[in-house]
Amino acid sequence: SPRGPREVQDLTRAFNSMVARVHASQKSQRDFVANVSHELKTPLTSIQGFAQAILDDTANTPEARKQAAQIIYDESGRMHRMSLDLLDLARLEAGTADLEMSNVGMKALLQGIVDKFTPQAQKADVTLRLDVPEDLPLIIGDGDRLAQVFTNMVDNALKFTPANGEIALSAKKAGVEMEVSIADTGSGVPNEALPRLFDRFYQVDPSRAGGEKRGAGLGLAIVKEIVEAHGGKIGVRSQARHGTTFTIRLPLARK
């Protein structure tokens, strides 16, 4: 058949594309395992080292034993939080996370987030502002999961917004969707980092990841999965030293 060679070419391209996707998936899985191993290694090393100090009586004063116990407690807590995040992410990616969908008032939800973070923002000398019209329509969603999204977003914004800065939350109707923005006047995200911002374990500034409350770079990956599970989309625009704006679009409730 004269169409034979064309069909063979199409089949070859389709096969090559499939092989490329399989290789990409395999690489993603290898990277994931490597990242989990790396994130577990540091706290496990600390836990083992300070437990050994207690057993060997190297930590031989009440202060030294208390410090060792505190570090073991903090590091095990971080491992626990990462384990819960990984389980959450796995369920969301597999589509097995049960979302309890109902009509949600975004104004009240965002006001709750602002109220929760106001003390922390005041301590950091950052202004937290909410700009939402009174006639904002309802959306369809899981209120607890959406609160998780915006809690993560504001928490992140506070980490990267210096004193005298501002974080503004706004929402408006955009066609058949709700558009919610979280804009900060923080340090911004380098252009090369933007495409990877929602990758698992990716951290724009690893030097800020230290301390007992450090994350593993899973928060934005979970945010993206929750938004997409709602049939929504999340995007980001940023400029170094001029702040970052995340925009989330979610379907409105049907009337």
PDB file of N, CA, C and O in Angstrom, residues 92-161:
ATOM      1  N   LEU A  92      -2.837  11.637  46.639  1.00  0.00           N
ATOM      2  CA  LEU A  92      -3.313  12.641  45.685  1.00  0.00           C
ATOM      3  C   LEU A  92      -2.930  12.270  44.260  1.00  0.00           C
ATOM      4  O   LEU A  92      -3.746  12.365  43.335  1.00  0.00           O
ATOM      5  N   GLU A  93      -1.684  11.822  44.067  1.00  0.00           N
ATOM      6  CA  GLU A  93      -1.229  11.460  42.726  1.00  0.00           C
ATOM      7  C   GLU A  93      -1.964  10.233  42.197  1.00  0.00           C
ATOM      8  O   GLU A  93      -2.184  10.100  40.992  1.00  0.00           O
ATOM      9  N   ALA A  94      -2.327   9.326  43.109  1.00  0.00           N
ATOM     10  CA  ALA A  94      -3.032   8.104  42.699  1.00  0.00           C
ATOM     11  C   ALA A  94      -4.537   8.333  42.550  1.00  0.00           C
ATOM     12  O   ALA A  94      -5.258   7.456  42.077  1.00  0.00           O
ATOM     13  N   GLY A  95      -4.995   9.510  42.967  1.00  0.00           N
ATOM     14  CA  GLY A  95      -6.430   9.797  42.879  1.00  0.00           C
ATOM     15  C   GLY A  95      -7.246   9.104  43.945  1.00  0.00           C
ATOM     16  O   GLY A  95      -8.458   8.958  43.812  1.00  0.00           O
ATOM     17  N   THR A  96      -6.589   8.657  45.024  1.00  0.00           N
ATOM     18  CA  THR A  96      -7.302   7.930  46.088  1.00  0.00           C
ATOM     19  C   THR A  96      -7.544   8.796  47.324  1.00  0.00           C
ATOM     20  O   THR A  96      -8.062   8.314  48.325  1.00  0.00           O
ATOM     21  N   ALA A  97      -7.130  10.064  47.265  1.00  0.00           N
ATOM     22  CA  ALA A  97      -7.409  10.974  48.383  1.00  0.00           C
ATOM     23  C   ALA A  97      -8.862  11.421  48.282  1.00  0.00           C
ATOM     24  O   ALA A  97      -9.269  12.014  47.296  1.00  0.00           O
ATOM     25  N   ASP A  98      -9.646  11.096  49.303  1.00  0.00           N
ATOM     26  CA  ASP A  98     -11.075  11.427  49.275  1.00  0.00           C
ATOM     27  C   ASP A  98     -11.267  12.925  49.505  1.00  0.00           C
ATOM     28  O   ASP A  98     -10.884  13.452  50.552  1.00  0.00           O
ATOM     29  N   LEU A  99     -11.848  13.592  48.525  1.00  0.00           N
ATOM     30  CA  LEU A  99     -12.174  15.010  48.666  1.00  0.00           C
ATOM     31  C   LEU A  99     -13.661  15.142  48.985  1.00  0.00           C
ATOM     32  O   LEU A  99     -14.494  14.556  48.301  1.00  0.00           O
ATOM     33  N   GLU A 100     -13.971  15.858  50.049  1.00  0.00           N
ATOM     34  CA  GLU A 100     -15.367  16.075  50.439  1.00  0.00           C
ATOM     35  C   GLU A 100     -15.830  17.390  49.821  1.00  0.00           C
ATOM     36  O   GLU A 100     -15.650  18.465  50.400  1.00  0.00           O
ATOM     37  N   MET A 101     -16.408  17.283  48.638  1.00  0.00           N
ATOM     38  CA  MET A 101     -16.763  18.464  47.853  1.00  0.00           C
ATOM     39  C   MET A 101     -18.102  19.046  48.301  1.00  0.00           C
ATOM     40  O   MET A 101     -19.066  18.320  48.532  1.00  0.00           O
ATOM     41  N   SER A 102     -18.107  20.364  48.410  1.00  0.00           N
ATOM     42  CA  SER A 102     -19.344  21.083  48.736  1.00  0.00           C
ATOM     43  C   SER A 102     -19.159  22.533  48.303  1.00  0.00           C
ATOM     44  O   SER A 102     -18.090  22.913  47.806  1.00  0.00           O
ATOM     45  N   ASN A 103     -20.186  23.347  48.458  1.00  0.00           N
ATOM     46  CA  ASN A 103     -20.048  24.762  48.152  1.00  0.00           C
ATOM     47  C   ASN A 103     -19.179  25.433  49.218  1.00  0.00           C
ATOM     48  O   ASN A 103     -19.388  25.230  50.415  1.00  0.00           O
ATOM     49  N   VAL A 104     -18.196  26.203  48.762  1.00  0.00           N
ATOM     50  CA  VAL A 104     -17.247  26.841  49.671  1.00  0.00           C
ATOM     51  C   VAL A 104     -17.250  28.354  49.438  1.00  0.00           C
ATOM     52  O   VAL A 104     -17.154  28.808  48.296  1.00  0.00           O
ATOM     53  N   GLY A 105     -17.349  29.106  50.514  1.00  0.00           N
ATOM     54  CA  GLY A 105     -17.235  30.560  50.438  1.00  0.00           C
ATOM     55  C   GLY A 105     -15.774  30.964  50.551  1.00  0.00           C
ATOM     56  O   GLY A 105     -15.180  30.828  51.623  1.00  0.00           O
ATOM     57  N   MET A 106     -15.206  31.434  49.456  1.00  0.00           N
ATOM     58  CA  MET A 106     -13.778  31.756  49.450  1.00  0.00           C
ATOM     59  C   MET A 106     -13.448  32.936  50.353  1.00  0.00           C
ATOM     60  O   MET A 106     -12.367  32.985  50.948  1.00  0.00           O
ATOM     61  N   LYS A 107     -14.359  33.880  50.473  1.00  0.00           N
ATOM     62  CA  LYS A 107     -14.106  35.049  51.324  1.00  0.00           C
ATOM     63  C   LYS A 107     -13.862  34.619  52.767  1.00  0.00           C
ATOM     64  O   LYS A 107     -12.886  35.033  53.400  1.00  0.00           O
ATOM     65  N   ALA A 108     -14.744  33.768  53.293  1.00  0.00           N
ATOM     66  CA  ALA A 108     -14.599  33.305  54.671  1.00  0.00           C
ATOM     67  C   ALA A 108     -13.357  32.439  54.831  1.00  0.00           C
ATOM     68  O   ALA A 108     -12.645  32.527  55.841  1.00  0.00           O
ATOM     69  N   LEU A 109     -13.082  31.609  53.818  1.00  0.00           N
ATOM     70  CA  LEU A 109     -11.909  30.732  53.889  1.00  0.00           C
ATOM     71  C   LEU A 109     -10.617  31.553  53.952  1.00  0.00           C
ATOM     72  O   LEU A 109      -9.750  31.321  54.799  1.00  0.00           O
ATOM     73  N   LEU A 110     -10.502  32.548  53.070  1.00  0.00           N
ATOM     74  CA  LEU A 110      -9.293  33.372  53.044  1.00  0.00           C
ATOM     75  C   LEU A 110      -9.187  34.244  54.291  1.00  0.00           C
ATOM     76  O   LEU A 110      -8.076  34.471  54.798  1.00  0.00           O
ATOM     77  N   GLN A 111     -10.329  34.718  54.805  1.00  0.00           N
ATOM     78  CA  GLN A 111     -10.303  35.514  56.034  1.00  0.00           C
ATOM     79  C   GLN A 111      -9.764  34.675  57.183  1.00  0.00           C
ATOM     80  O   GLN A 111      -8.996  35.156  58.027  1.00  0.00           O
ATOM     81  N   GLY A 112     -10.144  33.397  57.211  1.00  0.00           N
ATOM     82  CA  GLY A 112      -9.639  32.489  58.240  1.00  0.00           C
ATOM     83  C   GLY A 112      -8.132  32.316  58.153  1.00  0.00           C
ATOM     84  O   GLY A 112      -7.436  32.256  59.186  1.00  0.00           O
ATOM     85  N   ILE A 113      -7.606  32.231  56.928  1.00  0.00           N
ATOM     86  CA  ILE A 113      -6.165  32.099  56.736  1.00  0.00           C
ATOM     87  C   ILE A 113      -5.449  33.354  57.221  1.00  0.00           C
ATOM     88  O   ILE A 113      -4.423  33.286  57.923  1.00  0.00           O
ATOM     89  N   VAL A 114      -5.984  34.514  56.860  1.00  0.00           N
ATOM     90  CA  VAL A 114      -5.377  35.790  57.289  1.00  0.00           C
ATOM     91  C   VAL A 114      -5.385  35.894  58.813  1.00  0.00           C
ATOM     92  O   VAL A 114      -4.377  36.274  59.428  1.00  0.00           O
ATOM     93  N   ASP A 115      -6.512  35.543  59.441  1.00  0.00           N
ATOM     94  CA  ASP A 115      -6.604  35.613  60.907  1.00  0.00           C
ATOM     95  C   ASP A 115      -5.566  34.698  61.556  1.00  0.00           C
ATOM     96  O   ASP A 115      -4.932  35.072  62.561  1.00  0.00           O
ATOM     97  N   LYS A 116      -5.383  33.512  60.975  1.00  0.00           N
ATOM     98  CA  LYS A 116      -4.452  32.545  61.553  1.00  0.00           C
ATOM     99  C   LYS A 116      -3.003  33.036  61.489  1.00  0.00           C
ATOM    100  O   LYS A 116      -2.221  32.813  62.419  1.00  0.00           O
ATOM    101  N   PHE A 117      -2.660  33.718  60.389  1.00  0.00           N
ATOM    102  CA  PHE A 117      -1.267  34.135  60.203  1.00  0.00           C
ATOM    103  C   PHE A 117      -0.974  35.559  60.680  1.00  0.00           C
ATOM    104  O   PHE A 117       0.185  35.974  60.658  1.00  0.00           O
ATOM    105  N   THR A 118      -1.995  36.292  61.101  1.00  0.00           N
ATOM    106  CA  THR A 118      -1.770  37.685  61.512  1.00  0.00           C
ATOM    107  C   THR A 118      -0.731  37.820  62.638  1.00  0.00           C
ATOM    108  O   THR A 118       0.170  38.664  62.544  1.00  0.00           O
ATOM    109  N   PRO A 119      -0.794  37.017  63.710  1.00  0.00           N
ATOM    110  CA  PRO A 119       0.234  37.151  64.759  1.00  0.00           C
ATOM    111  C   PRO A 119       1.646  36.907  64.234  1.00  0.00           C
ATOM    112  O   PRO A 119       2.585  37.637  64.570  1.00  0.00           O
ATOM    113  N   GLN A 120       1.799  35.896  63.399  1.00  0.00           N
ATOM    114  CA  GLN A 120       3.110  35.580  62.831  1.00  0.00           C
ATOM    115  C   GLN A 120       3.593  36.709  61.923  1.00  0.00           C
ATOM    116  O   GLN A 120       4.766  37.081  61.932  1.00  0.00           O
ATOM    117  N   ALA A 121       2.673  37.274  61.132  1.00  0.00           N
ATOM    118  CA  ALA A 121       3.035  38.374  60.230  1.00  0.00           C
ATOM    119  C   ALA A 121       3.435  39.612  61.025  1.00  0.00           C
ATOM    120  O   ALA A 121       4.414  40.295  60.682  1.00  0.00           O
ATOM    121  N   GLN A 122       2.699  39.915  62.085  1.00  0.00           N
ATOM    122  CA  GLN A 122       3.019  41.074  62.917  1.00  0.00           C
ATOM    123  C   GLN A 122       4.394  40.914  63.553  1.00  0.00           C
ATOM    124  O   GLN A 122       5.179  41.875  63.627  1.00  0.00           O
ATOM    125  N   LYS A 123       4.700  39.717  64.007  1.00  0.00           N
ATOM    126  CA  LYS A 123       6.011  39.446  64.607  1.00  0.00           C
ATOM    127  C   LYS A 123       7.126  39.656  63.597  1.00  0.00           C
ATOM    128  O   LYS A 123       8.222  40.113  63.942  1.00  0.00           O
ATOM    129  N   ALA A 124       6.848  39.324  62.316  1.00  0.00           N
ATOM    130  CA  ALA A 124       7.847  39.486  61.256  1.00  0.00           C
ATOM    131  C   ALA A 124       7.819  40.879  60.639  1.00  0.00           C
ATOM    132  O   ALA A 124       8.585  41.171  59.720  1.00  0.00           O
ATOM    133  N   ASP A 125       6.903  41.739  61.126  1.00  0.00           N
ATOM    134  CA  ASP A 125       6.736  43.102  60.602  1.00  0.00           C
ATOM    135  C   ASP A 125       6.369  43.084  59.120  1.00  0.00           C
ATOM    136  O   ASP A 125       6.884  43.851  58.316  1.00  0.00           O
ATOM    137  N   VAL A 126       5.459  42.167  58.783  1.00  0.00           N
ATOM    138  CA  VAL A 126       4.956  42.037  57.409  1.00  0.00           C
ATOM    139  C   VAL A 126       3.450  42.311  57.421  1.00  0.00           C
ATOM    140  O   VAL A 126       2.722  41.809  58.283  1.00  0.00           O
ATOM    141  N   THR A 127       2.996  43.116  56.474  1.00  0.00           N
ATOM    142  CA  THR A 127       1.561  43.421  56.365  1.00  0.00           C
ATOM    143  C   THR A 127       0.856  42.302  55.602  1.00  0.00           C
ATOM    144  O   THR A 127       1.294  41.899  54.525  1.00  0.00           O
ATOM    145  N   LEU A 128      -0.225  41.816  56.174  1.00  0.00           N
ATOM    146  CA  LEU A 128      -1.031  40.764  55.542  1.00  0.00           C
ATOM    147  C   LEU A 128      -2.359  41.399  55.150  1.00  0.00           C
ATOM    148  O   LEU A 128      -3.109  41.869  56.011  1.00  0.00           O
ATOM    149  N   ARG A 129      -2.644  41.416  53.836  1.00  0.00           N
ATOM    150  CA  ARG A 129      -3.813  42.156  53.349  1.00  0.00           C
ATOM    151  C   ARG A 129      -4.746  41.236  52.567  1.00  0.00           C
ATOM    152  O   ARG A 129      -4.296  40.365  51.825  1.00  0.00           O
ATOM    153  N   LEU A 130      -6.055  41.435  52.760  1.00  0.00           N
ATOM    154  CA  LEU A 130      -7.063  40.648  52.041  1.00  0.00           C
ATOM    155  C   LEU A 130      -7.913  41.587  51.205  1.00  0.00           C
ATOM    156  O   LEU A 130      -8.448  42.572  51.704  1.00  0.00           O
ATOM    157  N   ASP A 131      -8.022  41.273  49.906  1.00  0.00           N
ATOM    158  CA  ASP A 131      -8.803  42.097  48.981  1.00  0.00           C
ATOM    159  C   ASP A 131      -9.801  41.207  48.257  1.00  0.00           C
ATOM    160  O   ASP A 131      -9.468  40.569  47.254  1.00  0.00           O
ATOM    161  N   VAL A 132     -11.020  41.158  48.790  1.00  0.00           N
ATOM    162  CA  VAL A 132     -12.051  40.268  48.253  1.00  0.00           C
ATOM    163  C   VAL A 132     -13.371  41.023  48.176  1.00  0.00           C
ATOM    164  O   VAL A 132     -13.799  41.611  49.173  1.00  0.00           O
ATOM    165  N   PRO A 133     -14.054  41.029  47.025  1.00  0.00           N
ATOM    166  CA  PRO A 133     -15.342  41.730  46.921  1.00  0.00           C
ATOM    167  C   PRO A 133     -16.432  41.021  47.730  1.00  0.00           C
ATOM    168  O   PRO A 133     -16.354  39.811  47.979  1.00  0.00           O
ATOM    169  N   GLU A 134     -17.424  41.783  48.144  1.00  0.00           N
ATOM    170  CA  GLU A 134     -18.505  41.227  48.970  1.00  0.00           C
ATOM    171  C   GLU A 134     -19.338  40.204  48.204  1.00  0.00           C
ATOM    172  O   GLU A 134     -19.861  39.252  48.770  1.00  0.00           O
ATOM    173  N   ASP A 135     -19.493  40.406  46.878  1.00  0.00           N
ATOM    174  CA  ASP A 135     -20.389  39.550  46.090  1.00  0.00           C
ATOM    175  C   ASP A 135     -19.658  38.386  45.434  1.00  0.00           C
ATOM    176  O   ASP A 135     -20.055  37.901  44.369  1.00  0.00           O
ATOM    177  N   LEU A 136     -18.587  37.928  46.060  1.00  0.00           N
ATOM    178  CA  LEU A 136     -17.820  36.821  45.501  1.00  0.00           C
ATOM    179  C   LEU A 136     -18.681  35.552  45.473  1.00  0.00           C
ATOM    180  O   LEU A 136     -19.270  35.175  46.492  1.00  0.00           O
ATOM    181  N   PRO A 137     -18.793  34.876  44.318  1.00  0.00           N
ATOM    182  CA  PRO A 137     -19.621  33.669  44.255  1.00  0.00           C
ATOM    183  C   PRO A 137     -18.972  32.488  44.971  1.00  0.00           C
ATOM    184  O   PRO A 137     -17.789  32.543  45.332  1.00  0.00           O
ATOM    185  N   LEU A 138     -19.743  31.433  45.165  1.00  0.00           N
ATOM    186  CA  LEU A 138     -19.229  30.220  45.799  1.00  0.00           C
ATOM    187  C   LEU A 138     -18.433  29.405  44.792  1.00  0.00           C
ATOM    188  O   LEU A 138     -18.626  29.514  43.589  1.00  0.00           O
ATOM    189  N   ILE A 139     -17.531  28.577  45.324  1.00  0.00           N
ATOM    190  CA  ILE A 139     -16.856  27.592  44.480  1.00  0.00           C
ATOM    191  C   ILE A 139     -17.226  26.209  44.989  1.00  0.00           C
ATOM    192  O   ILE A 139     -17.763  26.062  46.089  1.00  0.00           O
ATOM    193  N   ILE A 140     -16.922  25.204  44.188  1.00  0.00           N
ATOM    194  CA  ILE A 140     -17.136  23.825  44.606  1.00  0.00           C
ATOM    195  C   ILE A 140     -15.780  23.254  44.993  1.00  0.00           C
ATOM    196  O   ILE A 140     -14.822  23.343  44.227  1.00  0.00           O
ATOM    197  N   GLY A 141     -15.673  22.725  46.210  1.00  0.00           N
ATOM    198  CA  GLY A 141     -14.377  22.204  46.629  1.00  0.00           C
ATOM    199  C   GLY A 141     -14.414  21.591  48.009  1.00  0.00           C
ATOM    200  O   GLY A 141     -15.442  21.583  48.691  1.00  0.00           O
ATOM    201  N   ASP A 142     -13.277  21.094  48.429  1.00  0.00           N
ATOM    202  CA  ASP A 142     -13.071  20.553  49.773  1.00  0.00           C
ATOM    203  C   ASP A 142     -12.462  21.675  50.607  1.00  0.00           C
ATOM    204  O   ASP A 142     -11.295  22.030  50.415  1.00  0.00           O
ATOM    205  N   GLY A 143     -13.238  22.233  51.513  1.00  0.00           N
ATOM    206  CA  GLY A 143     -12.796  23.388  52.283  1.00  0.00           C
ATOM    207  C   GLY A 143     -11.507  23.149  53.059  1.00  0.00           C
ATOM    208  O   GLY A 143     -10.626  24.020  53.103  1.00  0.00           O
ATOM    209  N   ASP A 144     -11.374  21.960  53.664  1.00  0.00           N
ATOM    210  CA  ASP A 144     -10.171  21.663  54.441  1.00  0.00           C
ATOM    211  C   ASP A 144      -8.940  21.585  53.543  1.00  0.00           C
ATOM    212  O   ASP A 144      -7.869  22.082  53.887  1.00  0.00           O
ATOM    213  N   ARG A 145      -9.103  20.955  52.386  1.00  0.00           N
ATOM    214  CA  ARG A 145      -7.976  20.833  51.456  1.00  0.00           C
ATOM    215  C   ARG A 145      -7.595  22.196  50.883  1.00  0.00           C
ATOM    216  O   ARG A 145      -6.403  22.484  50.713  1.00  0.00           O
ATOM    217  N   LEU A 146      -8.575  23.024  50.596  1.00  0.00           N
ATOM    218  CA  LEU A 146      -8.264  24.352  50.073  1.00  0.00           C
ATOM    219  C   LEU A 146      -7.604  25.211  51.155  1.00  0.00           C
ATOM    220  O   LEU A 146      -6.690  25.991  50.866  1.00  0.00           O
ATOM    221  N   ALA A 147      -8.021  25.039  52.402  1.00  0.00           N
ATOM    222  CA  ALA A 147      -7.354  25.738  53.501  1.00  0.00           C
ATOM    223  C   ALA A 147      -5.898  25.284  53.591  1.00  0.00           C
ATOM    224  O   ALA A 147      -4.997  26.087  53.862  1.00  0.00           O
ATOM    225  N   GLN A 148      -5.648  24.005  53.339  1.00  0.00           N
ATOM    226  CA  GLN A 148      -4.274  23.477  53.322  1.00  0.00           C
ATOM    227  C   GLN A 148      -3.453  24.165  52.236  1.00  0.00           C
ATOM    228  O   GLN A 148      -2.291  24.520  52.450  1.00  0.00           O
ATOM    229  N   VAL A 149      -4.063  24.382  51.070  1.00  0.00           N
ATOM    230  CA  VAL A 149      -3.379  25.053  49.965  1.00  0.00           C
ATOM    231  C   VAL A 149      -2.945  26.459  50.374  1.00  0.00           C
ATOM    232  O   VAL A 149      -1.773  26.830  50.263  1.00  0.00           O
ATOM    233  N   PHE A 150      -3.906  27.256  50.881  1.00  0.00           N
ATOM    234  CA  PHE A 150      -3.597  28.656  51.154  1.00  0.00           C
ATOM    235  C   PHE A 150      -2.755  28.835  52.416  1.00  0.00           C
ATOM    236  O   PHE A 150      -1.990  29.792  52.522  1.00  0.00           O
ATOM    237  N   THR A 151      -2.869  27.904  53.339  1.00  0.00           N
ATOM    238  CA  THR A 151      -1.972  27.908  54.502  1.00  0.00           C
ATOM    239  C   THR A 151      -0.530  27.735  54.045  1.00  0.00           C
ATOM    240  O   THR A 151       0.374  28.454  54.482  1.00  0.00           O
ATOM    241  N   ASN A 152      -0.324  26.784  53.153  1.00  0.00           N
ATOM    242  CA  ASN A 152       1.023  26.542  52.632  1.00  0.00           C
ATOM    243  C   ASN A 152       1.553  27.757  51.888  1.00  0.00           C
ATOM    244  O   ASN A 152       2.708  28.164  52.060  1.00  0.00           O
ATOM    245  N   MET A 153       0.687  28.367  51.072  1.00  0.00           N
ATOM    246  CA  MET A 153       1.116  29.497  50.253  1.00  0.00           C
ATOM    247  C   MET A 153       1.519  30.703  51.111  1.00  0.00           C
ATOM    248  O   MET A 153       2.554  31.336  50.872  1.00  0.00           O
ATOM    249  N   VAL A 154       0.704  31.021  52.129  1.00  0.00           N
ATOM    250  CA  VAL A 154       1.011  32.167  52.980  1.00  0.00           C
ATOM    251  C   VAL A 154       2.231  31.879  53.851  1.00  0.00           C
ATOM    252  O   VAL A 154       3.083  32.755  54.062  1.00  0.00           O
ATOM    253  N   ASP A 155       2.336  30.656  54.335  1.00  0.00           N
ATOM    254  CA  ASP A 155       3.495  30.268  55.134  1.00  0.00           C
ATOM    255  C   ASP A 155       4.774  30.440  54.317  1.00  0.00           C
ATOM    256  O   ASP A 155       5.778  30.986  54.806  1.00  0.00           O
ATOM    257  N   ASN A 156       4.751  29.996  53.070  1.00  0.00           N
ATOM    258  CA  ASN A 156       5.906  30.161  52.178  1.00  0.00           C
ATOM    259  C   ASN A 156       6.216  31.638  51.955  1.00  0.00           C
ATOM    260  O   ASN A 156       7.375  32.057  51.996  1.00  0.00           O
ATOM    261  N   ALA A 157       5.175  32.423  51.698  1.00  0.00           N
ATOM    262  CA  ALA A 157       5.369  33.847  51.429  1.00  0.00           C
ATOM    263  C   ALA A 157       6.012  34.551  52.622  1.00  0.00           C
ATOM    264  O   ALA A 157       6.904  35.401  52.460  1.00  0.00           O
ATOM    265  N   LEU A 158       5.604  34.182  53.831  1.00  0.00           N
ATOM    266  CA  LEU A 158       6.181  34.789  55.028  1.00  0.00           C
ATOM    267  C   LEU A 158       7.662  34.461  55.178  1.00  0.00           C
ATOM    268  O   LEU A 158       8.445  35.285  55.655  1.00  0.00           O
ATOM    269  N   LYS A 159       8.044  33.266  54.760  1.00  0.00           N
ATOM    270  CA  LYS A 159       9.446  32.861  54.874  1.00  0.00           C
ATOM    271  C   LYS A 159      10.348  33.718  53.990  1.00  0.00           C
ATOM    272  O   LYS A 159      11.520  33.923  54.314  1.00  0.00           O
ATOM    273  N   PHE A 160       9.819  34.191  52.878  1.00  0.00           N
ATOM    274  CA  PHE A 160      10.661  34.885  51.907  1.00  0.00           C
ATOM    275  C   PHE A 160      10.356  36.384  51.786  1.00  0.00           C
ATOM    276  O   PHE A 160      10.879  37.038  50.901  1.00  0.00           O
ATOM    277  N   THR A 161       9.499  36.899  52.677  1.00  0.00           N
ATOM    278  CA  THR A 161       9.179  38.331  52.641  1.00  0.00           C
ATOM    279  C   THR A 161       9.868  39.032  53.806  1.00  0.00           C
ATOM    280  O   THR A 161       9.627  38.682  54.964  1.00  0.00           O
TER     281      THR A 161
END
